[in-house]
Each structure stands twice: as C-alpha cells, then as structure tokens.
Coordinates of C-alpha atoms and ligand atoms in Angstrom, one line a residue:
M23 CA -12.4 27.8 -4.9
T24 CA -10.3 27.7 -1.8
E25 CA -10.8 30.7 0.5
T26 CA -7.8 31.3 2.8
S27 CA -6.3 34.6 3.8
S28 CA -2.6 35.1 3.7
S29 CA -0.8 35.1 7.0
P30 CA 0.8 38.5 8.0
V31 CA 3.7 36.6 9.7
S32 CA 5.1 33.3 8.7
H33 CA 4.4 31.2 11.8
A34 CA 5.5 28.0 10.3
T35 CA 8.9 26.4 10.5
L36 CA 10.7 29.0 12.4
G37 CA 13.9 27.6 13.8
V38 CA 13.8 25.6 10.6
P39 CA 15.2 22.1 10.9
F40 CA 14.2 21.6 7.3
T41 CA 13.8 23.7 4.3
L42 CA 10.3 23.7 3.0
T43 CA 10.2 22.1 -0.4
S44 CA 7.2 23.9 -1.7
G45 CA 3.9 25.5 -1.0
A46 CA 4.3 26.5 2.7
E47 CA 0.9 28.3 2.5
R48 CA -0.7 25.0 1.5
M49 CA 1.0 23.1 4.3
F50 CA 0.4 25.8 6.9
P51 CA -2.6 27.6 5.7
T52 CA -4.2 30.4 7.7
L53 CA -8.0 30.1 7.8
T54 CA -10.3 33.1 7.2
P55 CA -12.5 34.3 10.2
A56 CA -15.5 32.7 8.5
Q57 CA -13.8 29.3 8.2
V58 CA -12.7 29.5 11.9
E59 CA -16.2 30.2 12.9
R60 CA -17.5 27.2 11.0
I61 CA -15.0 25.0 12.9
A62 CA -15.9 26.5 16.2
A63 CA -19.4 25.1 15.7
H64 CA -17.9 21.6 16.0
G65 CA -15.7 22.1 19.0
H66 CA -15.2 24.1 22.2
L67 CA -13.0 27.0 23.3
R68 CA -10.0 26.4 25.5
Q69 CA -7.6 28.9 27.2
I70 CA -3.9 28.1 26.8
R71 CA -0.9 29.1 28.9
P72 CA 2.7 29.4 27.8
G73 CA 4.6 26.1 28.3
E74 CA 1.4 24.0 28.5
V75 CA 1.8 20.7 26.6
L76 CA -1.3 20.0 24.6
V77 CA -0.1 16.8 23.0
Q78 CA 2.8 14.4 23.9
P79 CA 4.4 12.0 21.4
G80 CA 2.6 8.7 21.9
D81 CA -0.7 10.3 22.9
Q82 CA -3.6 8.6 21.2
N83 CA -6.7 10.1 19.6
V84 CA -5.2 13.6 19.9
P85 CA -7.5 16.6 19.5
F86 CA -7.3 19.0 16.6
F87 CA -6.6 22.6 17.6
V88 CA -7.3 25.8 15.7
I89 CA -5.5 28.8 17.3
T90 CA -7.7 31.9 17.7
T91 CA -5.2 34.0 19.7
G92 CA -1.7 33.3 21.0
G93 CA 0.6 30.6 19.5
V94 CA 1.6 27.0 19.6
E95 CA 4.9 25.3 18.7
I96 CA 5.4 21.8 17.3
V97 CA 8.7 20.2 18.5
R98 CA 10.3 16.8 18.2
P99 CA 11.8 15.9 21.6
S100 CA 14.9 13.8 21.9
S101 CA 17.2 12.9 24.9
A102 CA 19.8 15.4 23.8
N103 CA 17.8 18.4 22.5
E104 CA 14.6 19.5 21.0
T105 CA 13.9 20.2 17.3
L106 CA 11.5 23.0 16.5
V107 CA 9.3 21.8 13.6
A108 CA 6.7 24.5 13.2
L109 CA 5.1 27.5 14.9
Y110 CA 1.4 28.2 14.5
G111 CA -0.4 31.5 15.1
P112 CA -4.0 32.8 14.9
G113 CA -6.1 31.1 12.1
Q114 CA -3.7 28.2 11.8
F115 CA -4.3 24.6 13.0
T116 CA -2.3 21.6 14.3
G117 CA -2.3 18.1 13.1
E118 CA -1.3 15.7 10.3
V119 CA -2.7 12.4 8.9
N120 CA -2.3 10.5 12.2
M121 CA -5.3 12.5 13.4
L122 CA -7.5 10.7 10.9
S123 CA -6.3 7.2 11.7
G124 CA -6.2 7.7 15.5
R125 CA -2.6 6.5 15.6
P126 CA -0.3 7.9 18.3
A127 CA 1.1 11.4 17.9
L128 CA 4.6 11.7 16.6
L129 CA 5.5 15.2 17.9
R130 CA 4.9 17.4 20.9
V131 CA 2.4 20.3 20.7
R132 CA 3.3 23.1 23.3
V133 CA 1.9 26.5 23.9
S134 CA 4.4 29.3 23.0
E135 CA 2.2 32.3 23.6
A136 CA -0.9 32.6 25.9
G137 CA -4.2 32.8 24.1
E138 CA -7.2 30.6 23.1
V139 CA -7.8 27.6 20.8
I140 CA -10.8 25.8 19.5
E141 CA -10.5 22.1 20.4
L142 CA -12.2 19.3 18.4
D143 CA -11.9 15.6 19.2
R144 CA -11.3 13.1 16.4
D145 CA -14.9 12.2 15.8
H146 CA -15.8 15.9 15.4
L147 CA -12.9 16.4 13.1
L148 CA -13.9 13.5 10.9
A149 CA -17.5 14.8 10.9
L150 CA -16.1 18.2 9.8
V151 CA -14.0 16.9 6.9
Q152 CA -16.8 14.6 5.8
T153 CA -19.4 17.4 5.6
D154 CA -17.6 20.7 4.8
S155 CA -15.9 20.2 1.5
Q156 CA -14.0 23.5 1.5
L157 CA -12.5 23.0 4.9
S158 CA -11.9 19.3 4.1
E159 CA -9.8 20.3 1.1
I160 CA -7.7 22.7 3.1
I161 CA -7.2 20.4 6.1
M162 CA -6.7 17.2 4.2
R163 CA -4.1 18.8 1.9
A164 CA -2.2 20.3 4.8
F165 CA -2.2 17.0 6.7
I166 CA -0.9 15.1 3.7
L167 CA 1.8 17.7 2.9
R168 CA 2.9 17.8 6.5
R169 CA 3.3 14.1 6.6
V170 CA 5.2 14.1 3.3
E171 CA 7.6 16.7 4.8
L172 CA 8.1 14.7 8.0
I173 CA 8.9 11.7 5.9
A174 CA 11.3 13.6 3.7
H175 CA 13.2 14.9 6.8
G176 CA 12.9 11.7 8.9
L177 CA 11.1 13.6 11.6
G178 CA 9.3 11.0 13.5
D179 CA 9.4 8.8 16.6
V180 CA 11.6 6.1 15.2
V181 CA 15.3 5.6 14.6
L182 CA 16.3 2.6 12.5
I183 CA 19.9 1.3 12.9
G184 CA 20.9 -1.2 10.2
S185 CA 23.1 -1.9 7.2
N186 CA 22.2 -1.6 3.6
H187 CA 23.8 -5.0 3.1
C188 CA 21.3 -6.7 5.4
S189 CA 18.0 -7.9 4.0
G190 CA 16.3 -7.4 7.3
T191 CA 17.1 -3.7 7.2
L192 CA 15.8 -3.4 3.7
R193 CA 12.6 -5.2 4.8
V194 CA 12.1 -2.8 7.8
K195 CA 12.8 0.2 5.6
E196 CA 10.3 -0.9 3.0
F197 CA 7.7 -1.6 5.7
L198 CA 8.0 1.9 7.2
T199 CA 8.2 3.6 3.9
R200 CA 5.2 1.8 2.4
N201 CA 3.2 2.6 5.6
G202 CA 4.2 6.2 5.2
H203 CA 5.9 6.3 8.6
P204 CA 8.8 8.9 9.0
Y205 CA 12.0 7.5 10.5
S206 CA 15.6 8.4 10.7
Y207 CA 18.2 5.9 9.6
I208 CA 21.7 5.2 10.9
D209 CA 23.9 3.0 8.8
L210 CA 26.3 0.9 10.8
D211 CA 28.7 0.8 7.9
R212 CA 28.8 4.5 7.2
D213 CA 27.9 6.6 10.3
A214 CA 31.1 7.1 12.4
D215 CA 29.5 8.1 15.7
V216 CA 27.1 5.2 15.9
Q217 CA 29.0 3.5 18.7
D218 CA 27.7 5.8 21.4
L219 CA 24.2 5.0 20.5
L220 CA 24.9 1.2 20.4
D221 CA 26.5 1.4 23.8
R222 CA 23.7 3.5 25.3
F223 CA 21.0 1.0 24.2
R224 CA 23.3 -2.1 24.6
I225 CA 22.9 -3.0 21.0
A226 CA 25.3 -5.5 19.3
A227 CA 26.1 -5.2 15.6
A228 CA 24.5 -8.7 15.2
D229 CA 21.2 -7.4 16.5
V230 CA 20.5 -5.3 13.4
P231 CA 18.0 -4.2 12.2
V232 CA 17.3 -2.4 15.4
L233 CA 14.4 0.0 15.9
I234 CA 14.4 2.6 18.7
C235 CA 10.9 3.7 19.2
R236 CA 10.2 7.0 21.0
G237 CA 13.7 6.8 22.5
E238 CA 12.5 4.1 24.8
V239 CA 11.6 0.8 23.3
V240 CA 14.4 -1.1 21.5
L241 CA 13.3 -3.8 19.0
R242 CA 16.0 -6.1 17.8
S243 CA 15.3 -7.6 14.3
P244 CA 11.6 -7.1 14.7
T245 CA 8.9 -8.6 12.6
N246 CA 6.6 -6.2 10.7
Q247 CA 3.8 -7.1 13.2
Q248 CA 6.0 -6.2 16.2
I249 CA 6.8 -2.8 14.5
A250 CA 3.2 -2.2 13.9
D251 CA 2.3 -3.0 17.5
S252 CA 5.1 -0.9 18.9
L253 CA 4.3 2.1 16.8
G254 CA 0.6 1.8 17.6
F255 CA -0.5 1.4 14.0
N256 CA -3.6 -0.6 15.1
E257 CA -4.3 1.1 18.4
G258 CA -7.8 2.3 18.9
I259 CA -9.4 -0.1 16.5
D260 CA -12.2 -2.1 18.0
Q261 CA -11.7 -5.6 16.6
T262 CA -14.8 -7.2 18.3
Q263 CA -17.8 -5.3 16.9
I264 CA -19.7 -6.8 13.9
R265 CA -18.8 -4.8 10.8
D266 CA -21.1 -4.3 7.8
V267 CA -18.1 -5.2 5.7
V268 CA -14.7 -6.6 6.4
I269 CA -12.3 -6.1 3.4
V270 CA -9.3 -8.4 3.3
G271 CA -6.3 -6.8 1.5
A272 CA -5.5 -3.1 1.0
G273 CA -4.3 -3.1 -2.5
P274 CA -6.1 -0.9 -5.1
A275 CA -9.2 -3.1 -5.1
G276 CA -9.5 -3.3 -1.3
L277 CA -8.8 0.4 -0.8
A278 CA -11.4 1.4 -3.5
A279 CA -14.0 -0.8 -1.7
A280 CA -13.1 0.8 1.6
V281 CA -13.5 4.4 0.2
Y282 CA -16.8 3.6 -1.4
A283 CA -18.2 1.6 1.5
A284 CA -17.2 4.1 4.2
S285 CA -18.3 7.1 2.2
E286 CA -21.7 5.4 1.8
G287 CA -22.1 5.1 5.5
L288 CA -21.1 1.4 6.1
N289 CA -19.0 0.3 9.1
V290 CA -15.8 -0.8 7.4
L291 CA -12.7 -2.7 8.6
V292 CA -9.8 -3.5 6.3
L293 CA -7.2 -6.1 7.1
E294 CA -3.8 -5.9 5.5
S295 CA -0.9 -8.3 6.0
N296 CA 1.8 -5.9 5.0
A297 CA 1.2 -2.3 3.9
P298 CA -1.5 -0.4 1.9
G299 CA -1.0 -0.4 -1.8
G300 CA -0.5 -4.1 -2.7
Q301 CA 1.4 -4.8 -5.9
A302 CA 0.6 -1.3 -7.2
G303 CA 2.4 0.1 -4.2
S304 CA 5.7 -1.4 -5.5
S305 CA 5.4 0.2 -8.9
S306 CA 7.7 3.2 -9.4
K307 CA 5.3 4.8 -11.9
I308 CA 1.8 4.0 -13.0
E309 CA 1.2 5.8 -16.3
N310 CA -2.1 4.3 -17.5
Y311 CA -4.3 5.1 -14.5
L312 CA -7.1 7.6 -15.4
G313 CA -6.6 11.1 -14.3
F314 CA -2.8 11.1 -14.0
P315 CA -1.4 12.1 -17.4
T316 CA 2.1 12.4 -16.1
G317 CA 1.9 9.2 -14.1
I318 CA 1.8 8.6 -10.4
S319 CA 4.0 6.4 -8.2
G320 CA 2.2 3.4 -6.7
Q321 CA 3.3 4.6 -3.2
A322 CA 1.7 8.0 -3.8
L323 CA -1.5 6.5 -5.1
A324 CA -1.7 4.1 -2.2
G325 CA -1.0 6.8 0.3
R326 CA -3.8 9.0 -1.1
A327 CA -6.3 6.2 -1.2
Y328 CA -5.4 5.1 2.4
T329 CA -5.9 8.6 3.7
Q330 CA -9.1 9.0 1.7
A331 CA -10.5 5.7 3.2
Q332 CA -9.7 7.0 6.7
K333 CA -11.2 10.4 6.1
F334 CA -14.5 8.6 5.5
G335 CA -14.1 6.6 8.7
A336 CA -12.8 3.2 7.4
Q337 CA -10.4 1.5 9.8
V338 CA -7.4 -0.3 8.5
I339 CA -5.5 -2.9 10.5
I340 CA -1.9 -3.2 9.3
A341 CA 0.5 -6.2 9.4
Q342 CA -2.2 -8.7 10.3
R343 CA -2.6 -11.6 7.9
A344 CA -6.1 -13.2 7.5
K345 CA -5.5 -16.8 8.4
R346 CA -8.9 -18.4 8.3
L347 CA -12.4 -17.6 7.1
A348 CA -15.0 -18.9 9.5
C349 CA -17.8 -19.5 7.0
E350 CA -19.9 -22.1 8.7
R351 CA -22.5 -19.7 10.0
K352 CA -23.5 -16.0 9.9
P353 CA -22.1 -13.6 10.8
Y354 CA -19.0 -14.8 9.1
A355 CA -15.6 -14.0 10.8
V356 CA -12.1 -13.5 9.7
E357 CA -9.4 -14.9 11.9
M358 CA -6.0 -13.3 12.0
D359 CA -2.4 -14.0 12.8
D360 CA -2.7 -13.0 16.5
H361 CA -5.8 -15.1 17.2
M362 CA -8.1 -12.1 16.8
R363 CA -11.4 -12.8 15.2
V364 CA -13.3 -10.1 13.3
P365 CA -17.0 -10.7 12.7
A366 CA -18.6 -9.4 9.5
R367 CA -22.1 -9.3 7.8
T368 CA -20.4 -9.2 4.4
I369 CA -16.8 -9.8 3.3
I370 CA -14.8 -8.5 0.3
L371 CA -11.8 -10.6 -0.6
A372 CA -9.2 -8.4 -2.2
T373 CA -6.0 -10.4 -1.4
G374 CA -4.6 -10.0 -5.0
A375 CA -1.8 -12.2 -6.3
S376 CA 1.9 -12.4 -6.2
Y377 CA 4.0 -13.2 -9.2
R378 CA 6.4 -16.2 -9.2
K379 CA 9.7 -14.4 -9.7
P380 CA 13.0 -16.0 -10.7
S381 CA 15.8 -15.2 -8.2
I382 CA 17.7 -12.5 -10.1
E383 CA 19.4 -10.1 -7.8
N384 CA 18.4 -6.8 -9.3
L385 CA 15.1 -7.8 -10.7
P386 CA 13.0 -5.1 -8.8
M387 CA 15.2 -2.4 -10.4
F388 CA 13.8 -3.3 -13.8
E389 CA 10.2 -3.9 -13.0
N390 CA 8.2 -1.7 -15.4
A391 CA 11.5 -0.6 -16.9
G392 CA 12.0 -3.6 -19.2
V393 CA 10.6 -6.4 -17.0
Y394 CA 6.9 -7.1 -17.3
Y395 CA 4.4 -9.6 -15.9
G396 CA 1.8 -9.2 -18.6
A397 CA 1.9 -8.9 -22.4
T398 CA -0.9 -6.6 -23.6
F399 CA -1.2 -4.2 -26.5
M400 CA 0.6 -1.5 -24.4
E401 CA 3.7 -3.6 -23.8
A402 CA 3.7 -4.9 -27.4
Q403 CA 4.0 -1.2 -28.6
L404 CA 7.0 -0.7 -26.3
C405 CA 9.0 -3.5 -28.0
R406 CA 8.0 -3.1 -31.6
D407 CA 10.8 -4.3 -33.9
E408 CA 13.0 -5.2 -31.0
Q409 CA 14.1 -8.6 -29.6
V410 CA 12.2 -9.8 -26.5
V411 CA 12.5 -12.6 -24.0
V412 CA 9.5 -14.5 -22.7
V413 CA 10.2 -16.7 -19.7
G414 CA 7.8 -19.6 -18.9
A415 CA 6.4 -22.8 -20.3
G416 CA 2.7 -22.5 -19.5
N417 CA -0.2 -21.2 -21.7
S418 CA 0.3 -17.6 -20.6
A419 CA 3.9 -17.7 -21.8
G420 CA 2.8 -19.3 -25.1
Q421 CA 0.1 -16.8 -25.7
A422 CA 2.5 -13.9 -24.8
A423 CA 5.1 -15.3 -27.3
V424 CA 2.7 -15.7 -30.1
F425 CA 1.1 -12.2 -29.5
L426 CA 4.5 -10.4 -29.2
A427 CA 5.8 -12.1 -32.3
Q428 CA 3.3 -10.0 -34.3
T429 CA 5.2 -6.9 -33.5
A430 CA 8.6 -7.8 -32.1
K431 CA 11.6 -8.6 -34.3
R432 CA 12.4 -11.8 -32.4
V433 CA 10.9 -13.6 -29.4
H434 CA 13.2 -15.8 -27.3
V435 CA 11.2 -18.3 -25.2
L436 CA 13.3 -19.5 -22.3
V437 CA 12.2 -22.6 -20.4
R438 CA 14.0 -24.5 -17.7
G439 CA 12.7 -27.9 -18.7
S440 CA 13.3 -29.9 -21.8
G441 CA 10.2 -28.8 -23.7
L442 CA 6.7 -27.4 -23.6
A443 CA 4.6 -30.6 -24.1
E444 CA 3.8 -31.1 -20.4
S445 CA 2.7 -27.6 -19.6
M446 CA 1.4 -25.9 -22.8
S447 CA -1.6 -26.5 -25.0
R448 CA -0.9 -28.2 -28.3
Y449 CA -2.2 -25.4 -30.4
L450 CA 0.2 -23.0 -28.8
I451 CA 3.2 -25.3 -29.2
R452 CA 2.3 -25.7 -32.9
R453 CA 2.1 -21.9 -33.4
I454 CA 5.4 -21.4 -31.6
D455 CA 7.1 -24.1 -33.8
Q456 CA 5.7 -22.6 -37.0
N457 CA 6.5 -19.0 -36.3
P458 CA 10.0 -18.1 -37.6
A459 CA 10.2 -15.1 -35.3
I460 CA 10.0 -17.3 -32.2
V461 CA 13.1 -19.2 -30.9
L462 CA 12.5 -21.8 -28.2
R463 CA 15.5 -22.2 -25.8
T464 CA 15.0 -25.2 -23.5
R465 CA 17.0 -25.9 -20.3
T466 CA 17.8 -22.2 -20.3
E467 CA 17.4 -19.5 -17.6
I468 CA 18.2 -15.9 -17.1
V469 CA 21.2 -15.3 -14.9
G470 CA 21.7 -11.5 -15.1
L471 CA 20.0 -8.3 -16.0
E472 CA 21.9 -5.1 -16.8
G473 CA 21.1 -1.5 -17.4
N474 CA 20.8 1.9 -15.8
N475 CA 17.3 3.3 -15.7
H476 CA 16.1 0.7 -18.1
L477 CA 17.0 -2.9 -18.9
E478 CA 19.6 -2.9 -21.6
R479 CA 21.2 -6.4 -21.6
V480 CA 20.2 -9.9 -20.6
R481 CA 22.5 -12.8 -19.8
W482 CA 21.1 -16.3 -19.9
R483 CA 22.7 -19.7 -19.3
D484 CA 22.2 -23.0 -21.2
N485 CA 22.1 -25.4 -18.3
Q486 CA 23.2 -28.3 -20.5
T487 CA 26.4 -26.8 -21.8
R488 CA 26.7 -24.3 -18.9
S489 CA 27.6 -21.6 -21.4
I490 CA 26.4 -18.1 -20.8
E491 CA 25.4 -15.7 -23.5
A492 CA 24.8 -11.9 -23.2
H493 CA 22.3 -10.2 -25.5
D494 CA 21.3 -6.5 -26.0
I495 CA 17.7 -7.1 -25.2
R496 CA 15.5 -4.4 -23.5
H497 CA 12.3 -6.3 -22.7
V498 CA 11.7 -9.4 -20.6
F499 CA 8.3 -10.9 -20.0
L500 CA 8.1 -13.1 -16.9
M501 CA 5.2 -15.4 -17.5
T502 CA 5.9 -17.9 -14.8
G503 CA 2.4 -17.5 -13.2
A504 CA 0.8 -15.6 -10.4
V505 CA -0.1 -17.2 -7.1
P506 CA -3.5 -15.9 -5.8
G507 CA -3.9 -15.0 -2.1
T508 CA -6.5 -17.8 -1.5
Q509 CA -4.6 -20.5 0.4
W510 CA -6.3 -19.4 3.7
L511 CA -9.8 -19.8 2.4
D512 CA -9.9 -23.5 2.9
G513 CA -12.8 -24.6 0.9
C514 CA -15.2 -21.7 1.9
V515 CA -15.6 -20.4 -1.7
A516 CA -15.3 -22.1 -5.1
L517 CA -11.9 -21.7 -6.8
E518 CA -10.8 -22.3 -10.4
E519 CA -8.0 -24.8 -10.9
N520 CA -5.2 -22.2 -10.5
G521 CA -6.7 -21.1 -7.2
F522 CA -8.4 -17.9 -8.3
I523 CA -11.8 -17.2 -6.9
K524 CA -14.9 -17.8 -9.1
T525 CA -17.6 -15.1 -9.0
G526 CA -21.0 -14.3 -10.4
P527 CA -21.6 -15.7 -13.9
D528 CA -18.4 -17.8 -13.8
L529 CA -20.0 -20.0 -11.1
S530 CA -21.6 -23.1 -12.8
Q531 CA -24.7 -24.9 -11.6
D532 CA -22.3 -27.6 -10.4
D533 CA -20.2 -25.1 -8.4
L534 CA -23.3 -23.7 -6.7
A535 CA -24.7 -27.2 -6.0
A536 CA -21.3 -28.3 -4.5
A537 CA -21.3 -25.1 -2.4
H538 CA -24.9 -25.7 -1.2
W539 CA -25.9 -22.2 -2.5
P540 CA -28.9 -21.6 -0.2
L541 CA -30.7 -18.7 -2.0
A542 CA -33.4 -18.5 -4.7
R543 CA -31.4 -15.8 -6.5
T544 CA -28.2 -16.5 -8.4
P545 CA -24.9 -14.9 -7.1
H546 CA -24.5 -11.2 -7.8
L547 CA -21.7 -10.0 -10.1
L548 CA -18.4 -10.4 -8.1
E549 CA -20.2 -12.5 -5.5
T550 CA -18.5 -15.9 -4.6
S551 CA -20.2 -19.2 -4.0
L552 CA -20.8 -18.0 -0.4
P553 CA -23.6 -15.5 -0.1
G554 CA -22.4 -12.1 1.0
V555 CA -18.8 -12.8 0.3
F556 CA -17.3 -11.0 -2.7
A557 CA -14.0 -11.2 -4.6
V558 CA -12.4 -8.3 -6.4
G559 CA -9.2 -7.5 -8.3
D560 CA -6.3 -9.8 -9.0
V561 CA -7.5 -12.6 -6.8
R562 CA -10.6 -13.1 -8.9
S563 CA -10.8 -15.6 -11.7
G564 CA -10.7 -13.8 -15.0
N565 CA -9.2 -10.6 -13.6
I566 CA -7.6 -8.0 -15.8
K567 CA -4.4 -7.3 -13.9
R568 CA -4.8 -3.6 -13.9
V569 CA -5.0 -0.9 -11.2
A570 CA -8.1 0.6 -12.8
S571 CA -10.0 -2.7 -13.1
A572 CA -9.1 -3.6 -9.5
V573 CA -10.4 -0.1 -8.3
G574 CA -13.5 -0.5 -10.5
E575 CA -14.3 -3.9 -9.1
G576 CA -13.8 -2.7 -5.5
S577 CA -16.3 0.0 -6.0
I578 CA -18.9 -2.2 -7.9
A579 CA -18.8 -4.8 -5.1
V580 CA -20.0 -2.2 -2.6
S581 CA -23.2 -1.7 -4.4
F582 CA -23.9 -5.4 -4.1
V583 CA -22.9 -5.3 -0.4
H584 CA -25.7 -2.8 0.1
Q585 CA -28.2 -5.2 -1.6
V586 CA -27.0 -8.2 0.6
L587 CA -27.3 -6.1 3.8
S588 CA -30.8 -5.3 2.9
E589 CA -31.8 -8.9 2.1
Ligands
FAD627 C1 5.7 -4.0 -10.4 C2 4.3 -3.9 -10.9 C3 3.9 -2.8 -11.7 C4 2.6 -2.7 -12.1 N1 2.3 -1.6 -12.9 C5 1.0 -1.4 -13.3 C6 0.7 -0.3 -14.1 O1 1.5 0.5 -14.5 N2 -0.7 -0.2 -14.5 C7 -1.6 -1.1 -14.1 O2 -2.8 -0.8 -14.4 N3 -1.3 -2.1 -13.3 C8 0.0 -2.4 -12.9 N4 0.3 -3.5 -12.2 C9 -0.8 -4.4 -11.8 C10 -1.6 -3.9 -10.6 O3 -0.7 -3.4 -9.6 C11 -2.4 -4.9 -10.0 O4 -3.3 -5.4 -11.0 C12 -3.2 -4.4 -8.8 O5 -2.4 -4.0 -7.8 C13 -4.2 -5.5 -8.3 O6 -4.8 -4.9 -7.2 P1 -5.5 -5.8 -6.1 O7 -5.9 -4.9 -5.0 O8 -6.5 -6.7 -6.7 O9 -4.3 -6.8 -5.5 P2 -2.9 -6.5 -4.9 O10 -2.3 -5.3 -5.4 O11 -2.1 -7.8 -5.1 O12 -3.2 -6.3 -3.3 C14 -3.5 -7.3 -2.5 C15 -3.3 -6.9 -1.0 O13 -3.8 -8.0 -0.2 C16 -2.8 -8.2 0.9 N5 -3.0 -9.6 1.3 C17 -2.8 -10.7 0.6 N6 -3.1 -11.8 1.4 C18 -3.6 -11.3 2.6 C19 -4.1 -11.9 3.7 N7 -4.3 -13.3 3.9 N8 -4.5 -11.1 4.8 C20 -4.4 -9.8 4.7 N9 -4.0 -9.1 3.5 C21 -3.6 -9.9 2.5 C22 -1.5 -8.0 0.2 O14 -0.5 -7.7 1.1 C23 -1.8 -6.8 -0.7 O15 -1.5 -5.6 -0.1 C24 1.6 -3.6 -11.7 C25 2.0 -4.7 -10.9 C26 3.3 -4.8 -10.5 C27 3.7 -6.0 -9.6

C-alpha cells in the first residue's frame, strides 16, 4: 500500500496555467517523514535561498530535490513572460521523466522560500527507484503524470509552426508526440498573430515546418534526427563502451528485451530509427493485450514501457537508424546513420516489419477500425455474416479469403493484376474458384474508404472499364505483404526468402553450414545463424504479428543472452 500523508496546503499549480485533469495528490504527492528519511540516505542536504535557480531549461543530468523546509517553484520561462507551473513545499519533490533518461530539463526550478532540500544526482535517484519499491511507485507515477500534464498543455521547450495541410508538419507532430515531448503548436493558416513571431525569427511561410527550440534555435523543415539532436534526446549516452546487449528497434519486442535485460543487471543500449512503440505505437487501441481489459492505446503502452526500461537503466538512442552490422569479428558492432559505431557482446534484432500499404488518403483513420493487416479468429468474429474485402494476390491473401469465407457472407478478393496464377499457390486458387462465397475481382483497386469512427463504405475501381463502384462494406483486409526491417543486415544472418530472419530450430543444417556456424551447440531458441545475435518479434520468420508474442520473445531472448555471455 502507498503511504503518503496529505499536504496541509496545496503547493502545486498555484498560478495555475492549466487545470489539473485528475489526481493532483498523485501528481504532486507529499511524502511522509519516514519516506523523506529514506531518500535522505541516498543524497545530501543543501541550503536554499529565495531566487536561487536550482535548474535551468536545457541543463543536463539535473538533480532530484526533495524539499524539507521552504519552497520551490517550477516555471516555464519565455521571452515575454514566465508561466508558473507548480509550487512545491515540504515533503514534495521536483522532477519528471526526463530525470530518468538524463535528457535536458524543460523547465526552470527556482527557490521561492528559504529552507533546505535533499539533493540526489541521477545515479542515486535510479538506485533509489530500483531498490525501494514503495518510493519507486510514488516517484514514477508522479513523473509520468507530470509529463502527461505537460504534454496536454503544451508546456515544454519547443514551439512548432506549421500547417495542417503540410505533410512535413504532420511528420514533426507525430515524431514529437510519439516521443512524448511536449510542444506548443502555431498554425499558419489559423493563428492570426503569427506574423510577429515569423518576423522576429525571420521565418518565411515556405520554411514550415519550423521548430523554435528553447526560444533560441530555429530549425527550418528539420529531419527527425535534427530535432532529436537539438532537443538533446540522445545527450549523455556513451556510444563507445562495449554493451552486454545492443537492441535494434524499440517496438514492443525491443522494449520488452530492454526492460528484462536492464532489470537483470545487463548494460543495455537500444537503437531506434524513429520513436519508441513501433507498429503498436500507431494503434489507437490495443484490446487483446493481457492485463488491459478496457484496452490501451499503443502510445500509452509504448510510453510506459519506455519509461520502465529507463528506470532500470537501459539507454535508448532515438532517431538513429542502424545501417550496418559489423559481424566479421567479436565484439560485433552496429553502425548508425551518423557514422557512430556501437560495439556489443550480444545483439537483439527487433526491427519489426512495415506493411505495404496502398496509397489511400484516409487509410490510417480506419486502421483497426475496419482495416486489418491480419485475418485471425478474432477478426473473423468481427465480420461474421458481413461482406468483406481482401486485397492481395499472394498466399497470405488467398489463405485469408478462404478462412474468412467460413464466417463472412461474401469475400471480395481485389487484385491489380489479371489473375492469381503467378503469385498464389495452386491449391488456394482452386479453393477460391470453388467457393461460392468468394468473388475474385481482377484489375481492380480500392480508391476510397468512407466512415466516421469505423469504416462503412468502400469504393473500388475496375481499371479496365474505369468504372467505380461503392459498396457498404465495413471490413477490409490488406494482405499485400509486410517488409521486414532486414535490408541493412547484408548477409550477416540467414534469412528466409521473404527477408524475415530465421532463428533456432528453423535453421537447417544447410543454413548453419552456409553461415559457418562455429560452435558445437546448435543455435538457441530465437538465436540467428550468427552466435550471440538474436531476432525477436515481427522481424523473425514465423512470427505471430501480435504485441504479446513480440513482448514474450523479447523477454525470452534475454535469458539466452545471459547464457551466451557466460559461454
Ligand atoms: C495499426 C496496427 C494495429 C495493431 N493492433 C494490434 C493489436 O490490437 N493487438 C496486437 O496484438 N497486435 C497489433 N498489431 C501488431 C503489433 O503492433 C506488432 O505485432 C508488434 O508491434 C510487433 O512488434 P515488434 O517490436 O516486433 O516490431 P515493430 O512494432 O515493427 O517495431 C520495430 C521497431 O524497430 C524500428 N526499426 C526498424 N528498422 C530499424 C533500424 N534499421 N534501426 C533502428 N530501428 C529500426 C522501427 O522504427 C520500430 O520502432 C497492430 C499493428 C498495426 C500496424
């Protein structure tokens, strides 16, 4: 049970720039004297004077302060004025999730009333949350809720100027959002007083998207990597030391591996080319992941996993693509976009897959709300006795059509080519031909999807006659194949014909001979044809395309990493 005393005065959010959405006492808890004493054992006492600045925005590796007497205010400075974000008094503490990652501070911490604080550096804070489960619960929850509140109110160190009609603006918004970074947004098309700002920073409308970082640095149409560099996402991460395990990809599989490996004492570095969460991060609601009976958004799941990995000391490099695996000798090394090279005793490949998607304008709106990339029992239940569309001419499309025809009223198979003979197995073509519930529509493609919260109507075009038909169909299965994130591996590990990585028992004697497998033992489960290199989740041949299986594989691989490290 959580033991916190209630604060006699509400110190938090006076001068309120935002209204607290819920649970102020969880976001700004007041610790009991016994809890403060336990923290004091990890840090040292420091006298504070009114007006003294303890943390400036942009400071790195900021300390954690627990106020014992006096008071501290959290403000967001800007050129025109200052916004008071929170006030802390005795028993309360400063900080939010940046303190775990070592990223630069977003806000200023200034003394409002003379007194005394306990100061802990980041390493001691990490040791505290890793060893004291009661304090860990209180501190981690407060950090996460504070970050959520900062995001909700755009209280950070970045202003994005852009237009919702500009794809670059949408990319930057997505990158900041999926990395959980708070920002305020000014829309060129809607905000009347934007001209002043444009003049002050000499920005032309053609420059958008423009990012103003800490009121100083102006980035015009920046890449994700430039944004990550400017906001210090990867600062303080030593990229030269040899890691016990380097994990490539921070989707569910990579993050699970990071949490288990770091919590079991391994020195872990994760490389992610975009943002934590992978495919799951783009899902509006995951309803079949164990422990979340009302569902959880992919973004929330990814955010929690990312924070959990950092709590245990895993380091995550953002917006850096792994470009090459140096596999000729040990230690292996992963080379990245910016010519950095990270050496590793073992490697977990968790680069997932991306689905080939037809270019239909509002497709993302209907993903998981009528558009699916897999046809399992769960999806089949959703479209029982309804009409469905299956797009694709390969075996996965054929299998999906035959399977769905068992429960659906009618299955329309749409293919762009003139038939299936070149791309689908004969037995499936025969089953499709013989099944009266399946209609094959060749030289046909989807040109429109309509609906509000769920897909309701599909328009497709017959490319021979150019005629367009609209049908009230609520379920579309895009079975046009997934592309695994393995192009950069360049022959280091054995792949199956579609490019997915072979592991463990899937590796034949021929595969091992071709790879010059050097050990007396056979590869462990999830181990590739290169000893000490593992593959987990959607990038692995025979994967299950589920968050739970990706998470499971990430955690299983860590137990074999231990075995390899002790070999
Ligand atoms: C819209 C949508 C909804 C879904 N809904 C559900 C659901 O409800 N339930 C369910 O169980 N499953 C669902 N899935 C499937 C599930 O999300 C995936 O099975 C799961 O995310 C696979 O996890 P992964 O970590 O193996 O790979 P991914 O999620 O694909 O993550 C791979 C990560 O690796 C990174 N990466 C790739 N290449 C490199 C490189 N060279 N260097 C560095 N990083 C790299 C990528 O940026 C990505 O972040 C859904 C998928 C989608 C697309």
